[in-house]
């Protein structure tokens, strides 16, 4: 494998990293984990190129 792409935030608004603008994150749940940081660390350890997908859409907002 040469690269991989990871979804950091889904269109439901849930983020897999710590955010200053939202409490709807994996870090602020009972698991208290930053999955994006763990992903980056694992990829770098195995020399795999890193890609991120971040959805701007947030279904929790009435505008959507």
Short mmCIF file of N, CA, C and O in Angstrom, two decimals:
data_model
loop_
_atom_site.label_atom_id
_atom_site.label_comp_id
_atom_site.label_asym_id
_atom_site.label_seq_id
_atom_site.Cartn_x
_atom_site.Cartn_y
_atom_site.Cartn_z
N UNK A 1 0.85 -1.17 0.00
CA UNK A 1 0.00 0.00 0.00
C UNK A 1 0.90 1.24 0.00
O UNK A 1 1.85 1.32 0.77
N UNK A 2 0.55 2.20 -0.85
CA UNK A 2 1.35 3.42 -0.95
C UNK A 2 0.68 4.62 -0.29
O UNK A 2 1.35 5.53 0.15
N UNK A 3 -0.65 4.60 -0.24
CA UNK A 3 -1.37 5.70 0.39
C UNK A 3 -2.71 5.20 0.90
O UNK A 3 -3.17 4.12 0.54
N UNK A 4 -3.33 6.00 1.74
CA UNK A 4 -4.65 5.70 2.26
C UNK A 4 -5.37 7.02 2.56
O UNK A 4 -4.72 8.03 2.82
N UNK A 5 -6.68 7.00 2.50
CA UNK A 5 -7.49 8.20 2.77
C UNK A 5 -8.42 7.89 3.94
O UNK A 5 -9.05 6.83 3.97
N UNK A 6 -8.50 8.81 4.87
CA UNK A 6 -9.26 8.62 6.10
C UNK A 6 -10.32 9.71 6.22
O UNK A 6 -10.03 10.88 6.00
N UNK A 7 -11.54 9.34 6.54
CA UNK A 7 -12.62 10.31 6.76
C UNK A 7 -12.47 10.90 8.16
O UNK A 7 -12.64 10.20 9.15
N UNK A 8 -12.14 12.19 8.23
CA UNK A 8 -11.91 12.84 9.52
C UNK A 8 -13.19 13.41 10.12
O UNK A 8 -13.32 13.52 11.33
N UNK A 9 -14.12 13.77 9.24
CA UNK A 9 -15.41 14.30 9.71
C UNK A 9 -16.46 13.91 8.69
O UNK A 9 -16.34 14.17 7.50
N UNK A 10 -17.50 13.26 9.18
CA UNK A 10 -18.58 12.79 8.32
C UNK A 10 -19.63 13.87 8.18
O UNK A 10 -19.68 14.81 8.97
N UNK A 11 -20.51 13.75 7.18
CA UNK A 11 -21.55 14.76 6.97
C UNK A 11 -22.59 14.79 8.07
O UNK A 11 -23.44 15.66 8.10
N UNK A 12 -22.53 13.86 9.01
CA UNK A 12 -23.39 13.95 10.18
C UNK A 12 -22.81 14.90 11.22
O UNK A 12 -23.42 15.16 12.25
N UNK A 13 -21.60 15.43 10.95
CA UNK A 13 -20.98 16.42 11.82
C UNK A 13 -20.04 15.85 12.86
O UNK A 13 -19.39 16.60 13.59
N UNK A 14 -19.93 14.53 12.94
CA UNK A 14 -19.07 13.91 13.96
C UNK A 14 -17.63 13.88 13.49
O UNK A 14 -17.32 13.39 12.41
N UNK A 15 -16.73 14.41 14.32
CA UNK A 15 -15.31 14.48 13.99
C UNK A 15 -14.52 13.44 14.76
O UNK A 15 -14.79 13.19 15.94
N UNK A 16 -13.51 12.87 14.12
CA UNK A 16 -12.66 11.88 14.75
C UNK A 16 -11.37 12.49 15.28
O UNK A 16 -10.35 11.82 15.41
N UNK A 17 -11.43 13.78 15.59
CA UNK A 17 -10.29 14.52 16.14
C UNK A 17 -10.84 15.57 17.10
O UNK A 17 -12.03 15.83 17.13
N UNK A 18 -9.97 16.17 17.88
CA UNK A 18 -10.39 17.21 18.81
C UNK A 18 -10.65 18.50 18.03
O UNK A 18 -9.89 18.86 17.16
N UNK A 19 -11.74 19.17 18.34
CA UNK A 19 -12.12 20.38 17.63
C UNK A 19 -12.37 21.51 18.62
O UNK A 19 -12.96 21.29 19.68
N UNK A 20 -11.96 22.70 18.25
CA UNK A 20 -12.21 23.88 19.08
C UNK A 20 -13.61 24.44 18.86
O UNK A 20 -14.09 25.22 19.66
N UNK A 21 -14.26 24.03 17.78
CA UNK A 21 -15.57 24.61 17.43
C UNK A 21 -16.74 23.65 17.64
O UNK A 21 -17.88 24.03 17.43
N UNK A 22 -16.47 22.42 18.06
CA UNK A 22 -17.55 21.45 18.24
C UNK A 22 -17.23 20.50 19.39
O UNK A 22 -16.08 20.13 19.61
N UNK A 23 -18.27 20.09 20.09
CA UNK A 23 -18.14 19.06 21.12
C UNK A 23 -18.51 17.69 20.59
O UNK A 23 -18.44 16.70 21.31
N UNK A 24 -18.92 17.62 19.33
CA UNK A 24 -19.36 16.38 18.70
C UNK A 24 -18.15 15.68 18.07
O UNK A 24 -18.00 15.60 16.86
N UNK A 25 -17.25 15.20 18.95
CA UNK A 25 -15.98 14.61 18.51
C UNK A 25 -15.68 13.34 19.29
O UNK A 25 -16.20 13.13 20.39
N UNK A 26 -14.81 12.52 18.73
CA UNK A 26 -14.40 11.29 19.40
C UNK A 26 -13.62 11.59 20.69
O UNK A 26 -13.68 10.81 21.64
N UNK A 27 -12.92 12.69 20.72
CA UNK A 27 -12.13 13.05 21.90
C UNK A 27 -13.04 13.42 23.07
O UNK A 27 -12.72 13.16 24.23
N UNK A 28 -14.18 14.00 22.77
CA UNK A 28 -15.10 14.45 23.82
C UNK A 28 -16.20 13.44 24.13
O UNK A 28 -17.17 13.75 24.79
N UNK A 29 -16.02 12.19 23.69
CA UNK A 29 -16.92 11.10 24.05
C UNK A 29 -16.24 10.27 25.13
O UNK A 29 -15.14 10.61 25.59
N UNK A 30 -16.85 9.18 25.52
CA UNK A 30 -16.27 8.35 26.58
C UNK A 30 -14.98 7.65 26.14
O UNK A 30 -14.20 7.24 26.98
N UNK A 31 -14.76 7.53 24.83
CA UNK A 31 -13.55 6.86 24.36
C UNK A 31 -12.31 7.77 24.48
O UNK A 31 -11.20 7.27 24.64
N UNK A 32 -12.49 9.09 24.40
CA UNK A 32 -11.40 10.07 24.58
C UNK A 32 -10.20 9.79 23.68
O UNK A 32 -9.06 9.82 24.13
N UNK A 33 -10.44 9.50 22.39
CA UNK A 33 -9.35 9.19 21.48
C UNK A 33 -9.39 10.10 20.27
O UNK A 33 -10.45 10.40 19.73
N UNK A 34 -8.21 10.53 19.84
CA UNK A 34 -8.05 11.30 18.61
C UNK A 34 -7.63 10.31 17.52
O UNK A 34 -6.46 10.00 17.36
N UNK A 35 -8.61 9.80 16.79
CA UNK A 35 -8.34 8.77 15.80
C UNK A 35 -7.52 9.29 14.62
O UNK A 35 -6.76 8.53 14.01
N UNK A 36 -7.62 10.55 14.32
CA UNK A 36 -6.83 11.13 13.23
C UNK A 36 -5.35 11.13 13.61
O UNK A 36 -4.49 10.75 12.80
N UNK A 37 -5.04 11.51 14.83
CA UNK A 37 -3.65 11.49 15.28
C UNK A 37 -3.09 10.07 15.28
O UNK A 37 -1.94 9.86 14.87
N UNK A 38 -3.90 9.11 15.70
CA UNK A 38 -3.46 7.71 15.70
C UNK A 38 -3.22 7.22 14.27
O UNK A 38 -2.27 6.48 14.00
N UNK A 39 -4.08 7.63 13.36
CA UNK A 39 -3.96 7.26 11.95
C UNK A 39 -2.66 7.82 11.36
O UNK A 39 -1.92 7.10 10.68
N UNK A 40 -2.40 9.08 11.62
CA UNK A 40 -1.19 9.73 11.11
C UNK A 40 0.06 9.03 11.65
O UNK A 40 1.00 8.74 10.91
N UNK A 41 0.06 8.74 12.93
CA UNK A 41 1.21 8.06 13.55
C UNK A 41 1.46 6.70 12.91
O UNK A 41 2.59 6.35 12.59
N UNK A 42 0.40 5.93 12.69
CA UNK A 42 0.53 4.59 12.10
C UNK A 42 1.02 4.67 10.66
O UNK A 42 1.88 3.89 10.24
N UNK A 43 0.48 5.62 9.89
CA UNK A 43 0.90 5.77 8.50
C UNK A 43 2.36 6.18 8.40
O UNK A 43 3.11 5.64 7.57
N UNK A 44 2.77 7.10 9.22
CA UNK A 44 4.17 7.54 9.20
C UNK A 44 5.11 6.42 9.60
O UNK A 44 6.20 6.28 9.06
N UNK A 45 4.69 5.62 10.55
CA UNK A 45 5.51 4.49 11.01
C UNK A 45 5.79 3.52 9.86
O UNK A 45 6.87 2.94 9.79
N UNK A 46 4.82 3.35 8.96
CA UNK A 46 4.95 2.39 7.87
C UNK A 46 5.20 3.07 6.51
O UNK A 46 5.08 2.43 5.47
N UNK A 47 5.53 4.36 6.55
CA UNK A 47 5.87 5.13 5.34
C UNK A 47 4.75 5.10 4.29
O UNK A 47 4.99 4.89 3.11
N UNK A 48 3.52 5.28 4.76
CA UNK A 48 2.35 5.32 3.88
C UNK A 48 1.91 6.77 3.76
O UNK A 48 1.79 7.48 4.77
N UNK A 49 1.67 7.23 2.54
CA UNK A 49 1.21 8.59 2.33
C UNK A 49 -0.19 8.77 2.93
O UNK A 49 -1.01 7.87 2.88
N UNK A 50 -0.42 9.96 3.46
CA UNK A 50 -1.63 10.25 4.23
C UNK A 50 -2.58 11.11 3.43
O UNK A 50 -2.19 12.13 2.86
N UNK A 51 -3.85 10.71 3.42
CA UNK A 51 -4.89 11.51 2.80
C UNK A 51 -6.05 11.68 3.77
O UNK A 51 -6.32 10.79 4.58
N UNK A 52 -6.70 12.84 3.69
CA UNK A 52 -7.85 13.11 4.56
C UNK A 52 -9.07 13.48 3.74
O UNK A 52 -8.96 14.17 2.73
N UNK A 53 -10.21 13.03 4.19
CA UNK A 53 -11.50 13.48 3.66
C UNK A 53 -12.22 14.18 4.80
O UNK A 53 -12.33 13.63 5.90
N UNK A 54 -12.70 15.40 4.56
CA UNK A 54 -13.41 16.19 5.56
C UNK A 54 -14.68 16.72 4.90
O UNK A 54 -14.62 17.47 3.94
N UNK A 55 -15.82 16.31 5.41
CA UNK A 55 -17.09 16.76 4.85
C UNK A 55 -17.50 18.10 5.46
O UNK A 55 -17.64 18.21 6.68
N UNK A 56 -17.68 19.10 4.62
CA UNK A 56 -18.15 20.40 5.09
C UNK A 56 -19.63 20.35 5.49
O UNK A 56 -20.06 21.10 6.35
N UNK A 57 -20.36 19.47 4.84
CA UNK A 57 -21.78 19.31 5.12
C UNK A 57 -22.00 18.84 6.56
O UNK A 57 -21.26 18.00 7.07
N UNK A 58 -22.97 19.42 7.23
CA UNK A 58 -23.32 18.99 8.59
C UNK A 58 -24.84 18.92 8.68
O UNK A 58 -25.52 19.93 8.73
N UNK A 59 -25.37 17.71 8.66
CA UNK A 59 -26.82 17.52 8.68
C UNK A 59 -27.49 18.06 9.93
O UNK A 59 -28.71 18.21 9.96
N UNK A 60 -26.74 18.37 10.95
CA UNK A 60 -27.35 18.90 12.18
C UNK A 60 -27.76 20.36 12.04
O UNK A 60 -28.51 20.87 12.84
N UNK A 61 -27.25 21.06 11.02
CA UNK A 61 -27.59 22.47 10.77
C UNK A 61 -28.87 22.53 9.94
O UNK A 61 -29.02 21.82 8.96
N UNK A 62 -29.76 23.42 10.31
CA UNK A 62 -31.02 23.56 9.57
C UNK A 62 -30.81 24.00 8.13
O UNK A 62 -31.64 23.73 7.27
N UNK A 63 -29.73 24.69 7.82
CA UNK A 63 -29.45 25.16 6.47
C UNK A 63 -29.27 24.01 5.49
O UNK A 63 -29.44 24.17 4.29
N UNK A 64 -28.93 22.82 5.99
CA UNK A 64 -28.76 21.68 5.12
C UNK A 64 -30.01 20.85 5.13
O UNK A 64 -30.19 19.89 4.54
#
